[in-house]
PDB file of C-alpha atoms in Angstrom:
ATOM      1  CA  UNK A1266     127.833  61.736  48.331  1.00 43.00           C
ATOM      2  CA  UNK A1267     124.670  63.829  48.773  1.00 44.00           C
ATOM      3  CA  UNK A1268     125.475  67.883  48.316  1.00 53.00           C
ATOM      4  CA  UNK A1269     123.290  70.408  49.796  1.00 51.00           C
ATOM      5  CA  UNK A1270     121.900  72.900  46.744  1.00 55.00           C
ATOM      6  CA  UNK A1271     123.000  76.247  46.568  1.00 57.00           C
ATOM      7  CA  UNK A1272     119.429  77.588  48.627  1.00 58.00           C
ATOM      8  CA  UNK A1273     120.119  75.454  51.157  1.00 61.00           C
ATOM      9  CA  UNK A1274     123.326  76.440  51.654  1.00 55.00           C
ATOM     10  CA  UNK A1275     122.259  79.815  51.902  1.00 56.00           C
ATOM     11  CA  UNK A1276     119.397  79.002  54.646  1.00 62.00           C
ATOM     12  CA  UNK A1277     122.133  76.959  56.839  1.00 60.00           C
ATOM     13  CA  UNK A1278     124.637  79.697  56.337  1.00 59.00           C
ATOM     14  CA  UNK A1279     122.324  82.415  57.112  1.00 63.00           C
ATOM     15  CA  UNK A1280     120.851  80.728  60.439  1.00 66.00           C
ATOM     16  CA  UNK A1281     123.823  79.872  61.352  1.00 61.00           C
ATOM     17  CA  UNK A1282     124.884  83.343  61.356  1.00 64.00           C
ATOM     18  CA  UNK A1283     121.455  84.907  62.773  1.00 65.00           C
ATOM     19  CA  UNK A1284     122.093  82.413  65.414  1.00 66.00           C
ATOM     20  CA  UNK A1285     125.200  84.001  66.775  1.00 61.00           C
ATOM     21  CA  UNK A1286     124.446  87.188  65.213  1.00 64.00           C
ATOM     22  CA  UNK A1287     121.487  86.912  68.295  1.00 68.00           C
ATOM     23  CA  UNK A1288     123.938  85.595  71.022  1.00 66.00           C
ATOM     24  CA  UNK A1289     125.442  88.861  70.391  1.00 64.00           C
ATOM     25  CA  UNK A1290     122.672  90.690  70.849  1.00 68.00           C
ATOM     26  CA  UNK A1291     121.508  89.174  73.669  1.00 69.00           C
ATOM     27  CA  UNK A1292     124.828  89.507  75.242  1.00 65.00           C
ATOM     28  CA  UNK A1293     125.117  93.346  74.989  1.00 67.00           C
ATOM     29  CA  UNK A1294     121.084  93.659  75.860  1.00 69.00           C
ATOM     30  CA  UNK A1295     121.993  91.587  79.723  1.00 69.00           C
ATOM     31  CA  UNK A1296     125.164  93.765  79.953  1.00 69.00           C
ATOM     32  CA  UNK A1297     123.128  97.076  79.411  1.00 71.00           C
ATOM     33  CA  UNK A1298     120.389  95.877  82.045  1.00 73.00           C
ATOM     34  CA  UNK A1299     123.073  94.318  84.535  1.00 71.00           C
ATOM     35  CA  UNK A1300     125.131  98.159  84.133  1.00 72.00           C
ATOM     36  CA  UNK A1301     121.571  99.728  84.537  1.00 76.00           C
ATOM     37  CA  UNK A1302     120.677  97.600  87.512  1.00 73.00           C
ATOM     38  CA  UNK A1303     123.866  98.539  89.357  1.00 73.00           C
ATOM     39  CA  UNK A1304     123.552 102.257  88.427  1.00 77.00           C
ATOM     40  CA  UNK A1305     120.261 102.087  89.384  1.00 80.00           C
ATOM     41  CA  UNK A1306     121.317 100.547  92.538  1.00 79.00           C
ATOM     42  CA  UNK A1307     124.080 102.840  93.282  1.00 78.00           C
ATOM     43  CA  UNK A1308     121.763 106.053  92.558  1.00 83.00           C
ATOM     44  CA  UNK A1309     119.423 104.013  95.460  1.00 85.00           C
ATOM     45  CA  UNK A1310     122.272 103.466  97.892  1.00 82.00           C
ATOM     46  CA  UNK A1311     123.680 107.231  97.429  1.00 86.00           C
ATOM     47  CA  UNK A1312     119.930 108.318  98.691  1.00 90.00           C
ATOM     48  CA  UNK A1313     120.015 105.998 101.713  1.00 90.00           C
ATOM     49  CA  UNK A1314     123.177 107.348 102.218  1.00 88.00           C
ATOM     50  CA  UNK A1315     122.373 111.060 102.428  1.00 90.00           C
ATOM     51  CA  UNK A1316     118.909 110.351 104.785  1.00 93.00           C
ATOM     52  CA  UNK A1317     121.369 108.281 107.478  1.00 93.00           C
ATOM     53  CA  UNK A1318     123.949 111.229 106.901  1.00 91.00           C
ATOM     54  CA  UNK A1319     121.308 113.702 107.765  1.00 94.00           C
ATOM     55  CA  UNK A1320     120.153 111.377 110.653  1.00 94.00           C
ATOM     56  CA  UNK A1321     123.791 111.069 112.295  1.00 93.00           C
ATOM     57  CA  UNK A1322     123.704 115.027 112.166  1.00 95.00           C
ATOM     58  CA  UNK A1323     120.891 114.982 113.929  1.00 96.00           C
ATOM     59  CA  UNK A1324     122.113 112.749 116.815  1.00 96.00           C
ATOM     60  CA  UNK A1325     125.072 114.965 117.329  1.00 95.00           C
ATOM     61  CA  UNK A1326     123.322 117.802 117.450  1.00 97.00           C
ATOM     62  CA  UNK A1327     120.341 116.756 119.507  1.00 97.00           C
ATOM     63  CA  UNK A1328     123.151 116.008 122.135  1.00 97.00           C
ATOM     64  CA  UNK A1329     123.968 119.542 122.125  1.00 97.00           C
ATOM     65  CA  UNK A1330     120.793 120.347 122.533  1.00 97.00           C
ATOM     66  CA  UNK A1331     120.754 117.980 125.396  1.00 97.00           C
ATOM     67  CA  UNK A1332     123.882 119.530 126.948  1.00 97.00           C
ATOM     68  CA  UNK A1333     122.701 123.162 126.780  1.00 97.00           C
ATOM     69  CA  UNK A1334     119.282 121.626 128.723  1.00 97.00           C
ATOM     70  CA  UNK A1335     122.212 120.512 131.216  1.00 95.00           C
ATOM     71  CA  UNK A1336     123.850 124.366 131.047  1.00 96.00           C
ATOM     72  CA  UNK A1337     120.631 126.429 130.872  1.00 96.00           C
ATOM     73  CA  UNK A1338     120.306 129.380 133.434  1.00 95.00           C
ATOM     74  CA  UNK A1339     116.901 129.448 132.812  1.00 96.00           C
ATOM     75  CA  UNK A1340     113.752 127.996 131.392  1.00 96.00           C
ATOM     76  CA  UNK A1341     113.499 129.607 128.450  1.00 97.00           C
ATOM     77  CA  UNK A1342     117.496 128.743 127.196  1.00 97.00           C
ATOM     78  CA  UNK A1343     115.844 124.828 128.199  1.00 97.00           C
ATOM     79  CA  UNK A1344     113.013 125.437 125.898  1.00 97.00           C
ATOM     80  CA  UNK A1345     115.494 126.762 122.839  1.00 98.00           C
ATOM     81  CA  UNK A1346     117.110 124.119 123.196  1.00 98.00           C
ATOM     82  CA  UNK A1347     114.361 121.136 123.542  1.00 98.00           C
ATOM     83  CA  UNK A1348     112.874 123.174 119.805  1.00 98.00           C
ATOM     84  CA  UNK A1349     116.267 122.250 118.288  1.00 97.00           C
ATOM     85  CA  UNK A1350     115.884 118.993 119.472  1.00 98.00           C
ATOM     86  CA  UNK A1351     113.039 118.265 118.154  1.00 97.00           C
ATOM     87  CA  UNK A1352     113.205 120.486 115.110  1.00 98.00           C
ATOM     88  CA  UNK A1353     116.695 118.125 114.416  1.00 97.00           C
ATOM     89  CA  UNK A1354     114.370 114.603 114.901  1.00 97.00           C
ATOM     90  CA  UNK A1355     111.807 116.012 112.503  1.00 97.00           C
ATOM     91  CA  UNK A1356     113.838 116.906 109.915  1.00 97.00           C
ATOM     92  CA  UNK A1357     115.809 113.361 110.147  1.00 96.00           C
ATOM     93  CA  UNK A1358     112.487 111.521 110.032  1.00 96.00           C
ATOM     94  CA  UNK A1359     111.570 113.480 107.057  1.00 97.00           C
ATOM     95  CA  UNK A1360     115.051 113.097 105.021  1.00 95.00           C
ATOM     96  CA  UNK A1361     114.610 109.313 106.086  1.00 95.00           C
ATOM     97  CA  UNK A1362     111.279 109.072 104.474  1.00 96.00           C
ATOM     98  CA  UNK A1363     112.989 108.010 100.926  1.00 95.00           C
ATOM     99  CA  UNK A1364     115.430 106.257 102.052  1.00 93.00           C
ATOM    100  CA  UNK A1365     112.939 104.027 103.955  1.00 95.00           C
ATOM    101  CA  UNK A1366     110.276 103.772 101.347  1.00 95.00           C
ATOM    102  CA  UNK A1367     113.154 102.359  98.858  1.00 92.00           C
ATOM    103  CA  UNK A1368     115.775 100.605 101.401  1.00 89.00           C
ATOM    104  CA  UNK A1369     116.096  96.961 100.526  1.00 83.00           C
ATOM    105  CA  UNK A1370     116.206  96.532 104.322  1.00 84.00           C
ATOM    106  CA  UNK A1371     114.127  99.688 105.678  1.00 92.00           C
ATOM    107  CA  UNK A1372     113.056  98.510 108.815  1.00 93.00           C
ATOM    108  CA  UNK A1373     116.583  99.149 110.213  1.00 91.00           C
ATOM    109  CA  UNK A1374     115.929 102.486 109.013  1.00 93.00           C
ATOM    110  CA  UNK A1375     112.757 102.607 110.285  1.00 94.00           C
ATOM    111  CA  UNK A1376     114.505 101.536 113.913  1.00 94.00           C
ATOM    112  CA  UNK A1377     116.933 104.963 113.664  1.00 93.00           C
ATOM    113  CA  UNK A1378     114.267 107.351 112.849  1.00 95.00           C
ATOM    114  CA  UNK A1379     112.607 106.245 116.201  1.00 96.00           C
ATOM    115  CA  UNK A1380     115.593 105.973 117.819  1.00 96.00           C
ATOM    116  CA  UNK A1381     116.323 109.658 116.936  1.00 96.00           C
ATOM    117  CA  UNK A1382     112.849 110.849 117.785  1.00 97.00           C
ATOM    118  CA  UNK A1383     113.139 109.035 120.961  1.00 97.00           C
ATOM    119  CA  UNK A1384     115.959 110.899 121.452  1.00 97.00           C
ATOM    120  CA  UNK A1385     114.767 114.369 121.225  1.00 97.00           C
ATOM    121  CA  UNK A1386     111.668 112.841 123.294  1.00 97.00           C
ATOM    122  CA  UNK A1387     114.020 112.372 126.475  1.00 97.00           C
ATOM    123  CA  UNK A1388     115.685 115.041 126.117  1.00 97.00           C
ATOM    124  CA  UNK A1389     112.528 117.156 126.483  1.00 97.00           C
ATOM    125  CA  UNK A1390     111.701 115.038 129.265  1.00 96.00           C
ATOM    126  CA  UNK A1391     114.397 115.948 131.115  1.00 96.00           C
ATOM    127  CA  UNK A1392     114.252 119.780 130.977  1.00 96.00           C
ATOM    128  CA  UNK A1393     111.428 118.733 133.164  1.00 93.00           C
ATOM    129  CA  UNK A1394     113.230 116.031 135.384  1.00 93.00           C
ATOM    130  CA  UNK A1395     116.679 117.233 135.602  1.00 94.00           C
ATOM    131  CA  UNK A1396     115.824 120.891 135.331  1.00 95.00           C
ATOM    132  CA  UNK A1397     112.747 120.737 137.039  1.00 95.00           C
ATOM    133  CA  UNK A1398     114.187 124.337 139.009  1.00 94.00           C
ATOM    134  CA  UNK A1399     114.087 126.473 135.680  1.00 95.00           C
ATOM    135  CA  UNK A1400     110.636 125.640 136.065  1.00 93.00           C
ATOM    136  CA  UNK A1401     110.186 126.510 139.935  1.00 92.00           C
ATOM    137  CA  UNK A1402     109.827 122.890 140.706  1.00 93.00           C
ATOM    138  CA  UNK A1403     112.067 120.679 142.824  1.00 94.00           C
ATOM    139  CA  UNK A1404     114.266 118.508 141.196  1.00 92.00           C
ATOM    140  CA  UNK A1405     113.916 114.592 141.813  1.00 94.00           C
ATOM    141  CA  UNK A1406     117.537 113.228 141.591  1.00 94.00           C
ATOM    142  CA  UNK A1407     116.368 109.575 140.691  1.00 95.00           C
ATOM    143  CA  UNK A1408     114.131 110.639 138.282  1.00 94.00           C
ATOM    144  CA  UNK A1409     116.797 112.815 136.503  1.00 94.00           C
ATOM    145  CA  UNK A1410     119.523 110.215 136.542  1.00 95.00           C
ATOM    146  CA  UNK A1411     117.020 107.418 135.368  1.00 96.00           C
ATOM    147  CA  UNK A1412     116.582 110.283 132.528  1.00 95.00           C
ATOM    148  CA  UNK A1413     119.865 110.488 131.999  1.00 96.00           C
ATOM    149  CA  UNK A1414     120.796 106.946 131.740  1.00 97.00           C
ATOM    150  CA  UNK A1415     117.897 106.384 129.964  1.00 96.00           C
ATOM    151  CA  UNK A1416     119.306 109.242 126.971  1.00 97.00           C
ATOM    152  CA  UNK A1417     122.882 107.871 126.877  1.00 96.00           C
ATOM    153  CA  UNK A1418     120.836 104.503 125.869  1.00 97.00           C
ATOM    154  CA  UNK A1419     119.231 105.629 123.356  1.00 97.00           C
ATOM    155  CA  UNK A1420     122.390 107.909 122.230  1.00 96.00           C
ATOM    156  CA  UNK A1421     123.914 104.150 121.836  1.00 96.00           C
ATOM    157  CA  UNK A1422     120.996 102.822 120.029  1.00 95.00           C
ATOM    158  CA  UNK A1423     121.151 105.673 117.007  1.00 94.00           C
ATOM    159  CA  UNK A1424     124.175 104.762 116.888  1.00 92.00           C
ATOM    160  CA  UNK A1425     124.255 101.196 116.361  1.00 93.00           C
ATOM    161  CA  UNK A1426     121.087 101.262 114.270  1.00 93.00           C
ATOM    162  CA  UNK A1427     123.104 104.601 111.902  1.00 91.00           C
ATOM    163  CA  UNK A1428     126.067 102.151 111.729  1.00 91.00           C
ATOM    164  CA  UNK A1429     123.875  99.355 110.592  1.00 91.00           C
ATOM    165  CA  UNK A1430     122.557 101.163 108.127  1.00 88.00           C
ATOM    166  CA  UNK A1431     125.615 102.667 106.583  1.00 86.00           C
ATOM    167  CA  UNK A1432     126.951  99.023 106.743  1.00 88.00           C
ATOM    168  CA  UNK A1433     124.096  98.074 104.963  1.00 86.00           C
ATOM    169  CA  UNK A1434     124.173 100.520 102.357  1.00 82.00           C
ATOM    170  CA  UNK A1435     127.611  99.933 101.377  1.00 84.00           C
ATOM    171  CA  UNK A1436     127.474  96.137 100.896  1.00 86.00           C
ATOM    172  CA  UNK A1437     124.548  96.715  99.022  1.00 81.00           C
ATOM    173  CA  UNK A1438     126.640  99.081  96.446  1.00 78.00           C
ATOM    174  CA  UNK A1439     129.812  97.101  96.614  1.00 80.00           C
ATOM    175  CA  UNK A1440     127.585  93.743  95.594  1.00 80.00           C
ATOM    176  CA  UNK A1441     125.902  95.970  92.808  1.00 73.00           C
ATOM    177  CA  UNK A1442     129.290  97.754  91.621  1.00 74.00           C
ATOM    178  CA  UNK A1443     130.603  93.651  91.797  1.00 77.00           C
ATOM    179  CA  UNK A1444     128.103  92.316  89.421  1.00 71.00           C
ATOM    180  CA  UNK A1445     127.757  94.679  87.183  1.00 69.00           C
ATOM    181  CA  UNK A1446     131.820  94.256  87.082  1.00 70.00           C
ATOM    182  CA  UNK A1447     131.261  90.570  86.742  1.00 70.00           C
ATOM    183  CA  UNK A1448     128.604  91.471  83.281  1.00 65.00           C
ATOM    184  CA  UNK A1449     131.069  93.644  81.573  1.00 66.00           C
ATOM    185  CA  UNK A1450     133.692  91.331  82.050  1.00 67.00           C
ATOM    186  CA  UNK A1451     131.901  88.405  80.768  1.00 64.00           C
ATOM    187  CA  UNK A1452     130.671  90.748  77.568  1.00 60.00           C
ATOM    188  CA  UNK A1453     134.089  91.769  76.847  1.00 63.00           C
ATOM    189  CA  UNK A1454     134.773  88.048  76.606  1.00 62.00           C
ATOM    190  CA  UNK A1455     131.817  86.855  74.793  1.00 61.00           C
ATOM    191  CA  UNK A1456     131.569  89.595  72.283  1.00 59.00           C
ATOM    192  CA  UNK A1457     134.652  89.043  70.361  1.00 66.00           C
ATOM    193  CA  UNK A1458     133.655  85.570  70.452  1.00 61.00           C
ATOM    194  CA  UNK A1459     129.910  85.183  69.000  1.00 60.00           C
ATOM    195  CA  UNK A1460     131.753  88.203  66.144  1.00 63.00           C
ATOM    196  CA  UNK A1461     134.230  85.736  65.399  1.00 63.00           C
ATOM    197  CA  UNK A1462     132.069  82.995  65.051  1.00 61.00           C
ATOM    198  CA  UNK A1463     129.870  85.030  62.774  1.00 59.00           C
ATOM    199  CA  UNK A1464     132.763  86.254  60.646  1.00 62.00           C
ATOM    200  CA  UNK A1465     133.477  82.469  60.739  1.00 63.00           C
ATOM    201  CA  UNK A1466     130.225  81.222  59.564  1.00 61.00           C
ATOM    202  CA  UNK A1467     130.249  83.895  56.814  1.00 58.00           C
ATOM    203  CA  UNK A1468     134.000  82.585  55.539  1.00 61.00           C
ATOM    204  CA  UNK A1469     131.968  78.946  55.617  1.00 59.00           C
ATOM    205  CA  UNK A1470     129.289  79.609  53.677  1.00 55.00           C
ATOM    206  CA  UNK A1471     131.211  81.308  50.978  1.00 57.00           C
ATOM    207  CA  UNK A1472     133.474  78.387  50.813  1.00 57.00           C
ATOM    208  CA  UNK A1473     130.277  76.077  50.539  1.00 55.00           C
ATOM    209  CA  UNK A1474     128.745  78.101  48.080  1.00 52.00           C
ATOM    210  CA  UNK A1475     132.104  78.254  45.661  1.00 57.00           C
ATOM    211  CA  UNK A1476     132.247  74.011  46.032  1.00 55.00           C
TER     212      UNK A1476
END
């Protein structure tokens, strides 16, 4: 019967051993990039989060605006309030800015920091429509209800496009949080596995060696 010499024992026993000794390795490298990956994509998701927070905020309160326009006594209380308006929109479009540049799907984003600037846009526009008389002009009752109806539109359009985005946002994190769930779990499994099978290898090779 042919026998393997004591050197070659020691090589098969010893690659053997690297080999799984590298499985495990591997293993916990892909489950630290897989745990980084979802942290990384949480972090991501959080920021979204806080620019289409900032950009709900702004809705609301650009409607405010837009009801004081509708309560003003005179044109400069219509004024104050079309600077809020606008000073909201602005500072939306600028907490968006980050969220857009790293949004896996920005362009939804994109569509609610227009929608919002829109927004304060008609508003403005109808200090001068609807409350064309703060200004000493006569009001045109079409042309301040086509405002109107054209505000509440875009009122429904931030929010769709918001709620999109939120959506969007928190399917992205739950799919992140999921796999990197998945990774641990299947490194948990695998680790005391490829250690066994090391500690296995070992107990083989010291059994070939004393034959």
């Amino acid at each position: 019967m042919f026998r393997f010499g004591i050197g070659r024992k020691l090589a098969v026993s010893s690659a053997v051993t690297a080999l799984f000794a590298g499985a495990a390795v591997y293993n916990q490298w892909s489950s630290n990039t897989e745990i980084r990956a979802a942290n990384d994509a949480v972090s991501r998701e959080e920021t979204i989060l806080r620019g289409i927070t900032q950009a709900q905020l702004a809705v609301s309160r650009i409607q405010l605006s837009y009801k004081s326009v509708e309560l003003a006594r005179d044109a400069a209380a219509a004024d104050a309030a079309v600077k809020r308006a606008l000073d909201e929109a602005s500072a939306a479009g600028k907490g968006l800015e980050r969220p857009i540049a790293i949004a896996l799907k920005p362009v939804v984003l994109r569509e609610s920091e227009r929608t919002v600037r829109d927004l304060a846009a008609a508003v403005k526009a109808y200090a001068q429509l609807g409350r064309a008389d703060l200004y000493g002009w006569p009001v045109d009752a079409a042309a301040a209800g086509a405002s109107r109806d054209g505000i509440a539109a875009l009122i429904k359009r931030a929010e769709r496009t918001i709620d999109e985005s939120v959506a969007n946002a928190n399917r992205f994190t739950h799919e992140a949080m999921t796999a990197a769930s998945e990774r641990i779990a299947a490194a948990t499994r695998i680790g005391p596995v490829a250690g066994a099978a090391m500690l296995l290898s070992l107990l083989a090779a010291v059994v070939g060696l004393m034959a």
